[in-house]
Every structure is written in C-alpha cells, then in structure tokens.
Amino acid sequence: DMPKRKPPHDPPAAFAVPVGAAPGCPYPLGASRAVELGPTAGPGWCNFALHSARAQKVTLFLQWRHGDGDAPETMELALNPTTHRTGDVWHVALPVGLPGAVLPMPSPASATGDPTGDPGFGVATVLYGWKVDGDVRRGGWRFHPGMVLLDPRASSLVPHLGPFADEHTTPPKLMGSLADVMNGDDANAFAVYVPRDARCSKPRLRRTPSMEVMYELNVSDFTGHLSFVASFGNEAAGPLSDGDVPSRRSIPKDFPGTYEAVLEKAEHIVNTGATTVVLHPIQASARRTRDDNFGQAPISVFAPDPALASPSRGEPAHQLRALVRGLQRRGLEVLAHVQITHLAEGSDEKPDTSSLRGIDAESYYQLGFDGRVEMNEAVHGATALNPTSAVTQRLLIDALRHWRVAVGFDGFVVDS
C-alpha cells in the first residue's frame, strides 16, 4: 500500500503564530514585569533583556503548561536586531495571562501540586531560556545555536517540563521560571503579609564580632544523615520503647537534605547558643549531587539550587525564603556564603556550557593572552569571572542586592 498523504490542512510541526510581542526595554536585565505596558499585578506584560555584545542572532525559548494535565508546549521567538536590540542588549516584551495571550499566567512560587501524583498538576508554569548564535570570526565559536541557555539573572531555576519537539534543540539542565517575576507579591509575602504565628518571637540584635557565635551549615548534610531520620521519627512517633525502630513513614522520601528540613531542626541550632547561621553556598550547581556537595561550582549567581528543594513544596526560591524567614523568626541572623569569583562552565578545551559562556564569554569572563577563558585552578572546571568588566560588576552587585531584598539574607561571606 502507498503511504497516506498528509491532509493539506494539518499544520506542520513548526509554524509561526502572532504572539503580540512588543519591542521591550533594555533595562533592567533579565526577566521583569513591564509595568509601562500593563498592570503592576496579576496578568500583564513581561520584559526579557539579555546582554550579548557579540551575538548576531538571539532567540527567546519558552516552555509552559497550564497545570490541568496538559502536555507542555514550547515556542521560540527570534529577535529582530532592528527593533529588539539596543547597544549590546537584546530585549522583547510578551503578554502573560492576558486575554488572547499565548502564555498563561504562572502560579505563585509557593503553589504546590498534587503531592501523591504529578507535582505540576494544578500549577501553571512558564519557563524561559535563550538561544544565541554569532560570527565565528568574532568569538562566535563558543555559541551553540541549538543549545538552550539559562538566563544569568533568573531568580528561580527549575528542570524543564518535558522533551522538546525540535530534535536539534539540546535540552537544558535548568530553565528560568516566571513565577516570582509575574507574582511579585509572592516574593515579598514573608516581609509584607507576615502571619501572627510567623512573626519574630525574639529580637534580632546586631552584635559585635566578639559576641557572635556562628553556626556554619551545609543544607544537604545537615539533615541528610540517618540520625536526622531517626530523630524526626522520634518526634513524630513519641518516645521509643526498647527494641523499637524509628518510624520513617511520616518522612517524605525527598525531605531530608532540603531547605524545609533545615527549618524543621531550627531549635537544635538555637539550643547550641548560636547567634548567626552561615549557609554554605546554595547557588544553583549542576554538579551538586555528583561532586559538588559544598557548592563551589555554581552555574548561577542569582538562583538557589533546586537540588536542595522538595519538588512538591513550591519553587526553590520560595523554599529558601521560608528557611531564611524561619531562622530569623527564632532570633538568628542568617548569612549566605556566596561564590562570585567563578562559574562552573569548563574550559575552552572541555566546555560545560550552561549560561554565560554561550551568551557573552568575552564580556563576563577573564581571557588570557591567547583569547581563551581563564580557569580558577582551585576548583575543577571553574571559569574565572572578570571583576574589572562593568557588565560583570553590575551582575554581581545586582545578585547581592537580590539575595538581600528578595530573599532576606542579613549579610554575606564572600570568597575573594
């Protein structure tokens, strides 16, 4: 039998649709609500801006689902350099959640799905990333037109929702989420709408260094040991009799080693007499579960690591905010140990591109006399950021401001 011909009215696998895009603004960089185009709360417009001095072609990659059990959808929006580029910044604005808009309104970062089934059921999600390409003669050999790169200023990173229809697109490790961007009230919920039982019961006083007692804490190790499971079982089931085994049924499998699990043992920290908690690096790391338990090889300076979050209890950014506010509620100062000298994107000989290296390596990273990116010899696969670059300086300052304002850290421990 001859193969059946495809009806002419069936659309091809890839086709163009009007999405109502606006030129957008070059600043602020990253994803932000475009208040000049729509309302300041609820459905509105989202502005996307990316700095890439050497790129000649930039494409915004989007993936979303409505949360009603539907399969994830994807869309690519190629930016026109005539209308979507100002200097070295590429930008575009899209409607989100408005009538007739392609993108749905994302659920708040605190939204949780079905804990017994699909964590994404009932949670509308919109993720984004970038594809960048350029001239090989102008450093474009580091670009990969088929690779989806995470936004260096994405405040919340989560795994992609599912496979892509385009077989030439390389699935990213993580993608940026618009939950906090479009639900700005949720990012400040702990600071503005503080429930009575969540208010600080002990005043947090600034102490001189000689009066501080610091408790350094690794999120994954602090509650990842078997002793935590046993103590949690004791608290849940009451005192144990001789021969009894601690019950683990009340502990979700993905609970130990997370932000929420640390908060569960906060009284232990208070009982030690500590006044300040120093969290070991919690920036997103692609190697956290492999060989980077400490967090020395981050791939982002803005986003917390999703590997330390429970997948069914909201997005990582929300869970980290809950941890910081919970510790502060008990009178503890919370400092963050941040890595701002390098990112783990490999060398030019052994690249591990996930973000800046494939976006604008010449602007963000230190280059040697031979034009190759320089490495931080103290950390395997760590590419050294260029602290003398104005673009890098702005990225790092904005990142520290984000950790302080949006997350609520009291201060930082910075590696030099």
XYZ file of C-alpha atoms in Angstrom:
416
model
C 0.000 0.000 0.000
C 1.104 3.502 -0.753
C 1.616 5.694 2.324
C -1.245 8.055 3.013
C -0.619 11.659 2.153
C -0.916 14.153 4.980
C -4.036 16.292 4.622
C -3.113 19.792 3.438
C -4.990 21.439 6.331
C -2.821 19.820 9.032
C -0.238 22.316 10.327
C 3.447 21.354 10.121
C 5.456 20.545 13.225
C 6.873 24.085 13.269
C 4.834 27.109 12.252
C 4.567 30.815 13.009
C 1.790 32.381 15.083
C 1.240 36.002 16.147
C 2.077 36.422 19.830
C 1.644 40.179 20.167
C 5.269 40.865 21.090
C 6.422 44.405 21.872
C 9.981 45.727 21.423
C 10.556 45.782 25.181
C 13.213 47.697 27.143
C 16.971 47.094 27.502
C 16.852 47.528 31.282
C 16.517 46.004 33.764
C 18.386 42.957 32.507
C 16.780 39.558 32.992
C 13.044 38.948 33.173
C 10.907 41.625 34.806
C 7.341 42.889 34.767
C 6.884 45.540 32.067
C 4.776 47.963 34.127
C 4.785 50.566 31.346
C 2.796 48.195 29.121
C 0.234 46.833 31.554
C -0.916 46.372 35.146
C 1.517 46.060 38.031
C -0.149 42.943 39.468
C -1.813 39.860 38.046
C -1.724 39.118 34.303
C 0.340 41.631 32.368
C 3.466 42.036 30.289
C 6.889 40.516 30.920
C 10.081 42.119 29.630
C 13.085 39.961 28.729
C 16.548 41.538 28.338
C 19.894 39.848 27.699
C 23.371 41.355 27.343
C 25.365 39.813 24.497
C 27.848 42.053 22.691
C 28.997 39.514 20.078
C 25.719 37.761 19.303
C 24.210 38.233 15.856
C 21.136 36.100 16.439
C 19.241 35.729 19.720
C 16.135 33.598 20.221
C 13.895 33.545 23.281
C 12.910 29.964 24.102
C 9.710 29.401 26.116
C 8.081 26.297 27.591
C 4.841 26.258 29.550
C 1.881 24.250 30.723
C -1.466 25.307 32.181
C -1.430 22.801 35.034
C -4.612 20.990 34.022
C -2.870 17.797 32.997
C -1.949 19.092 29.554
C 1.341 18.358 27.862
C 3.961 21.113 27.928
C 4.166 23.432 24.935
C 7.203 25.233 23.530
C 7.730 28.357 21.464
C 10.779 30.084 20.004
C 10.795 33.813 19.310
C 13.643 35.051 17.101
C 14.502 38.655 17.960
C 14.844 41.224 15.188
C 18.077 43.167 15.771
C 16.477 46.266 14.270
C 13.686 46.543 16.866
C 14.812 44.210 19.657
C 18.394 45.381 20.201
C 19.730 48.478 21.945
C 23.513 48.611 22.007
C 24.669 45.241 23.356
C 21.311 44.351 24.950
C 18.654 42.222 23.247
C 15.112 42.705 24.549
C 11.463 41.835 23.944
C 8.192 42.044 25.878
C 5.398 39.455 25.803
C 1.869 39.375 27.246
C 1.386 36.827 30.017
C -2.041 35.667 31.149
C -3.903 38.414 29.256
C -6.927 37.586 27.048
C -5.666 36.155 23.780
C -2.109 35.725 25.064
C -0.240 32.534 24.258
C 1.479 32.319 27.645
C -0.651 31.515 30.710
C -0.375 33.354 34.000
C 2.093 31.326 36.113
C 1.088 30.206 39.589
C 2.899 31.793 42.554
C 6.212 30.256 43.584
C 4.541 28.981 46.756
C 1.976 26.938 44.807
C 2.186 23.178 45.301
C 0.865 20.441 43.073
C -0.588 17.059 43.853
C 1.824 15.520 46.420
C 0.592 11.997 45.656
C 0.830 12.307 41.896
C 2.150 14.867 39.413
C 3.698 17.779 41.394
C 2.901 20.044 38.435
C -0.817 19.234 38.325
C -2.797 22.326 39.226
C 0.256 24.581 38.914
C 0.613 26.763 35.822
C 4.277 27.117 34.889
C 6.122 29.305 32.383
C 9.848 28.696 31.820
C 12.293 30.502 29.573
C 15.835 30.365 28.246
C 17.920 31.745 25.400
C 19.496 30.533 22.165
C 22.459 32.583 20.961
C 24.485 32.467 17.749
C 27.153 34.670 16.195
C 30.057 35.067 13.797
C 32.835 32.547 14.352
C 35.432 35.173 13.433
C 34.274 37.387 16.325
C 34.332 34.773 19.090
C 31.189 33.061 17.886
C 32.785 29.629 18.089
C 31.614 29.480 21.726
C 27.989 29.868 20.640
C 25.741 26.865 20.063
C 22.553 27.758 18.155
C 20.799 24.570 19.249
C 21.512 24.898 22.981
C 19.022 26.486 25.379
C 20.949 28.586 27.915
C 19.684 29.749 31.277
C 19.338 33.469 31.928
C 22.225 34.588 34.211
C 19.707 36.735 36.128
C 16.955 34.151 36.519
C 15.929 34.246 40.187
C 14.440 30.743 40.199
C 15.670 27.748 38.206
C 13.747 24.515 37.721
C 14.120 21.487 35.412
C 12.446 21.724 32.033
C 8.893 20.414 31.771
C 9.471 17.718 29.178
C 11.105 16.814 25.864
C 11.228 19.309 23.010
C 9.644 18.623 19.652
C 12.687 20.035 17.832
C 15.276 17.269 17.735
C 18.010 19.824 17.036
C 17.435 21.620 20.338
C 19.654 20.467 23.207
C 17.607 20.137 26.427
C 18.973 22.470 29.109
C 19.939 21.438 32.611
C 17.673 24.091 34.102
C 15.397 26.889 32.903
C 14.301 30.168 34.456
C 10.811 30.430 35.954
C 8.469 33.433 35.694
C 6.623 32.595 38.924
C 8.303 35.299 41.014
C 8.501 37.745 38.123
C 4.753 37.801 37.486
C 3.761 37.258 41.133
C 5.908 39.905 42.778
C 3.662 39.919 45.839
C 4.592 36.296 46.472
C 8.311 37.139 46.576
C 7.674 39.636 49.380
C 4.909 37.708 51.126
C 7.088 36.885 54.110
C 8.017 40.538 54.565
C 4.633 42.176 53.893
C 1.969 39.672 54.891
C 3.512 38.042 57.937
C 1.100 35.703 59.791
C 0.852 36.176 63.526
C 2.431 32.784 64.252
C 5.349 33.571 61.924
C 6.382 36.874 63.468
C 9.737 37.140 65.193
C 9.448 35.935 68.776
C 12.990 37.075 69.608
C 14.560 40.388 68.568
C 17.495 40.049 66.204
C 20.194 42.351 67.555
C 23.331 43.360 65.714
C 26.262 42.023 67.724
C 29.915 42.884 67.726
C 32.146 40.160 66.215
C 33.383 39.179 69.668
C 29.806 38.397 70.749
C 28.779 36.403 67.686
C 28.579 32.629 67.697
C 28.414 31.406 64.109
C 26.937 28.076 63.087
C 28.135 27.015 59.617
C 25.559 24.850 57.962
C 25.530 22.749 54.813
C 21.901 22.306 53.767
C 22.308 18.851 52.227
C 24.498 17.438 55.015
C 22.671 18.962 57.982
C 19.603 16.750 57.587
C 20.867 14.180 55.089
C 22.337 11.854 57.702
C 20.471 8.850 59.107
C 20.490 10.493 62.552
C 18.055 13.122 61.261
C 15.650 10.433 60.076
C 15.820 8.759 63.482
C 15.295 11.983 65.436
C 12.472 13.031 63.151
C 10.842 9.677 63.662
C 11.166 10.058 67.438
C 9.493 13.445 67.371
C 6.714 12.201 65.153
C 6.008 8.975 66.996
C 6.939 9.963 70.570
C 9.388 8.204 72.895
C 10.654 4.861 71.707
C 10.425 1.668 73.710
C 13.234 -0.833 73.897
C 13.618 -2.633 70.610
C 11.503 -0.139 68.667
C 12.733 1.163 65.310
C 12.171 4.840 64.435
C 9.250 5.238 62.057
C 10.145 6.709 58.676
C 6.713 6.596 57.119
C 5.963 10.189 58.113
C 9.076 11.498 56.340
C 8.714 12.067 52.583
C 11.496 10.488 50.572
C 12.607 13.858 49.194
C 12.514 15.673 52.564
C 15.990 15.113 54.139
C 18.720 17.393 52.821
C 16.369 20.240 51.833
C 15.697 23.825 52.906
C 12.493 22.753 54.638
C 14.248 20.000 56.570
C 16.748 22.511 57.996
C 13.879 24.611 59.307
C 12.463 21.523 60.990
C 15.632 21.312 63.121
C 15.995 25.046 63.793
C 15.550 24.612 67.549
C 18.680 22.455 67.594
C 20.661 25.427 66.238
C 19.158 27.767 68.842
C 19.982 25.339 71.651
C 23.668 25.390 70.708
C 23.807 29.070 71.670
C 24.464 30.231 68.106
C 23.560 33.788 67.182
C 24.278 33.591 63.450
C 23.762 30.903 60.833
C 26.109 30.832 57.836
C 24.659 28.818 54.971
C 27.235 27.159 52.766
C 26.830 28.138 49.088
C 23.259 27.464 47.987
C 23.582 28.828 44.450
C 22.416 26.529 41.673
C 25.022 23.891 40.830
C 24.819 21.343 38.053
C 27.161 19.021 39.988
C 25.630 19.219 43.487
C 24.616 15.570 43.631
C 27.753 14.378 41.862
C 30.919 16.017 43.192
C 29.982 19.491 44.417
C 28.271 18.978 47.747
C 29.791 22.182 49.179
C 28.563 24.312 46.255
C 31.929 25.552 44.985
C 30.957 25.183 41.329
C 27.782 27.242 40.758
C 26.209 27.904 37.384
C 24.246 30.942 38.600
C 24.855 33.850 40.968
C 21.129 34.649 41.278
C 19.188 31.432 41.812
C 19.111 28.897 44.673
C 19.876 25.280 43.911
C 16.764 23.214 43.033
C 18.656 20.091 44.186
C 18.178 21.340 47.761
C 14.430 21.867 47.381
C 11.497 19.493 47.748
C 9.855 19.125 44.312
C 6.295 19.181 45.666
C 6.516 22.173 48.032
C 6.849 25.164 45.756
C 9.757 26.523 43.803
C 13.312 26.621 45.246
C 13.236 30.412 45.665
C 10.108 30.196 47.823
C 11.514 27.383 49.966
C 14.745 29.291 50.567
C 12.803 32.403 51.592
C 10.803 30.294 54.031
C 14.032 28.943 55.552
C 15.603 32.388 55.968
C 12.442 33.893 57.476
C 12.003 30.884 59.746
C 15.519 31.173 61.167
C 15.148 34.932 61.618
C 11.870 34.348 63.421
C 13.854 32.471 66.062
C 16.202 35.416 66.599
C 19.030 34.166 64.381
C 20.938 36.187 61.849
C 21.325 34.427 58.510
C 24.375 34.947 56.306
C 24.944 33.448 52.889
C 28.304 32.154 51.724
C 28.319 33.235 48.076
C 30.624 32.321 45.210
C 31.066 35.334 42.918
C 34.549 34.714 41.524
C 33.742 31.950 39.041
C 31.085 29.779 37.424
C 31.401 26.104 36.528
C 31.249 26.247 32.732
C 34.503 24.487 31.962
C 37.438 25.489 29.823
C 37.589 26.066 26.082
C 39.133 22.611 25.746
C 36.479 20.926 27.928
C 33.416 23.192 27.875
C 30.395 22.644 30.103
C 28.249 25.478 28.781
C 25.040 26.338 30.588
C 24.801 30.150 30.606
C 27.365 32.973 30.307
C 29.910 31.027 28.279
C 27.417 30.594 25.437
C 25.937 34.098 25.808
C 28.870 36.516 26.049
C 32.065 34.942 27.384
C 34.232 37.885 26.285
C 32.235 40.350 28.424
C 31.862 38.247 31.585
C 34.954 36.009 31.820
C 38.678 36.662 32.096
C 40.529 35.979 28.850
C 44.175 35.031 28.562
C 46.694 36.475 26.114
C 45.678 33.745 23.659
C 41.987 34.679 23.826
C 40.926 31.628 25.813
C 38.937 31.822 29.032
C 40.990 31.588 32.221
C 40.244 28.968 34.852
C 40.113 29.039 38.639
C 42.725 26.429 39.471
C 41.307 25.913 42.974
C 38.011 24.496 41.643
C 37.731 21.858 38.942
C 36.020 23.185 35.811
C 35.520 26.720 37.202
C 35.752 29.615 34.730
C 37.041 32.844 36.293
C 34.725 35.863 36.116
C 36.228 39.200 35.107
C 35.826 41.592 38.067
C 37.070 44.581 36.029
C 34.262 44.298 33.476
C 31.402 46.760 34.032
C 28.888 44.129 32.903
C 30.224 41.589 35.399
C 30.304 44.139 38.205
C 26.660 45.011 37.582
C 25.717 41.326 37.526
C 27.384 40.628 40.878
C 26.065 43.761 42.602
C 22.544 43.059 41.373
C 22.877 39.461 42.580
C 23.836 40.520 46.111
C 21.004 43.039 46.115
C 18.599 40.294 45.062
C 19.742 37.938 47.848
C 19.276 40.746 50.381
C 15.973 42.225 49.183
C 14.075 39.319 47.629
C 15.345 36.509 49.876
C 16.131 38.416 53.079
C 19.709 37.457 53.972
C 21.260 39.633 56.674
C 24.718 39.579 55.129
C 27.257 37.624 53.120
C 30.504 35.711 53.352
C 32.290 36.391 50.078
C 35.234 34.434 48.695
C 37.957 36.598 47.180
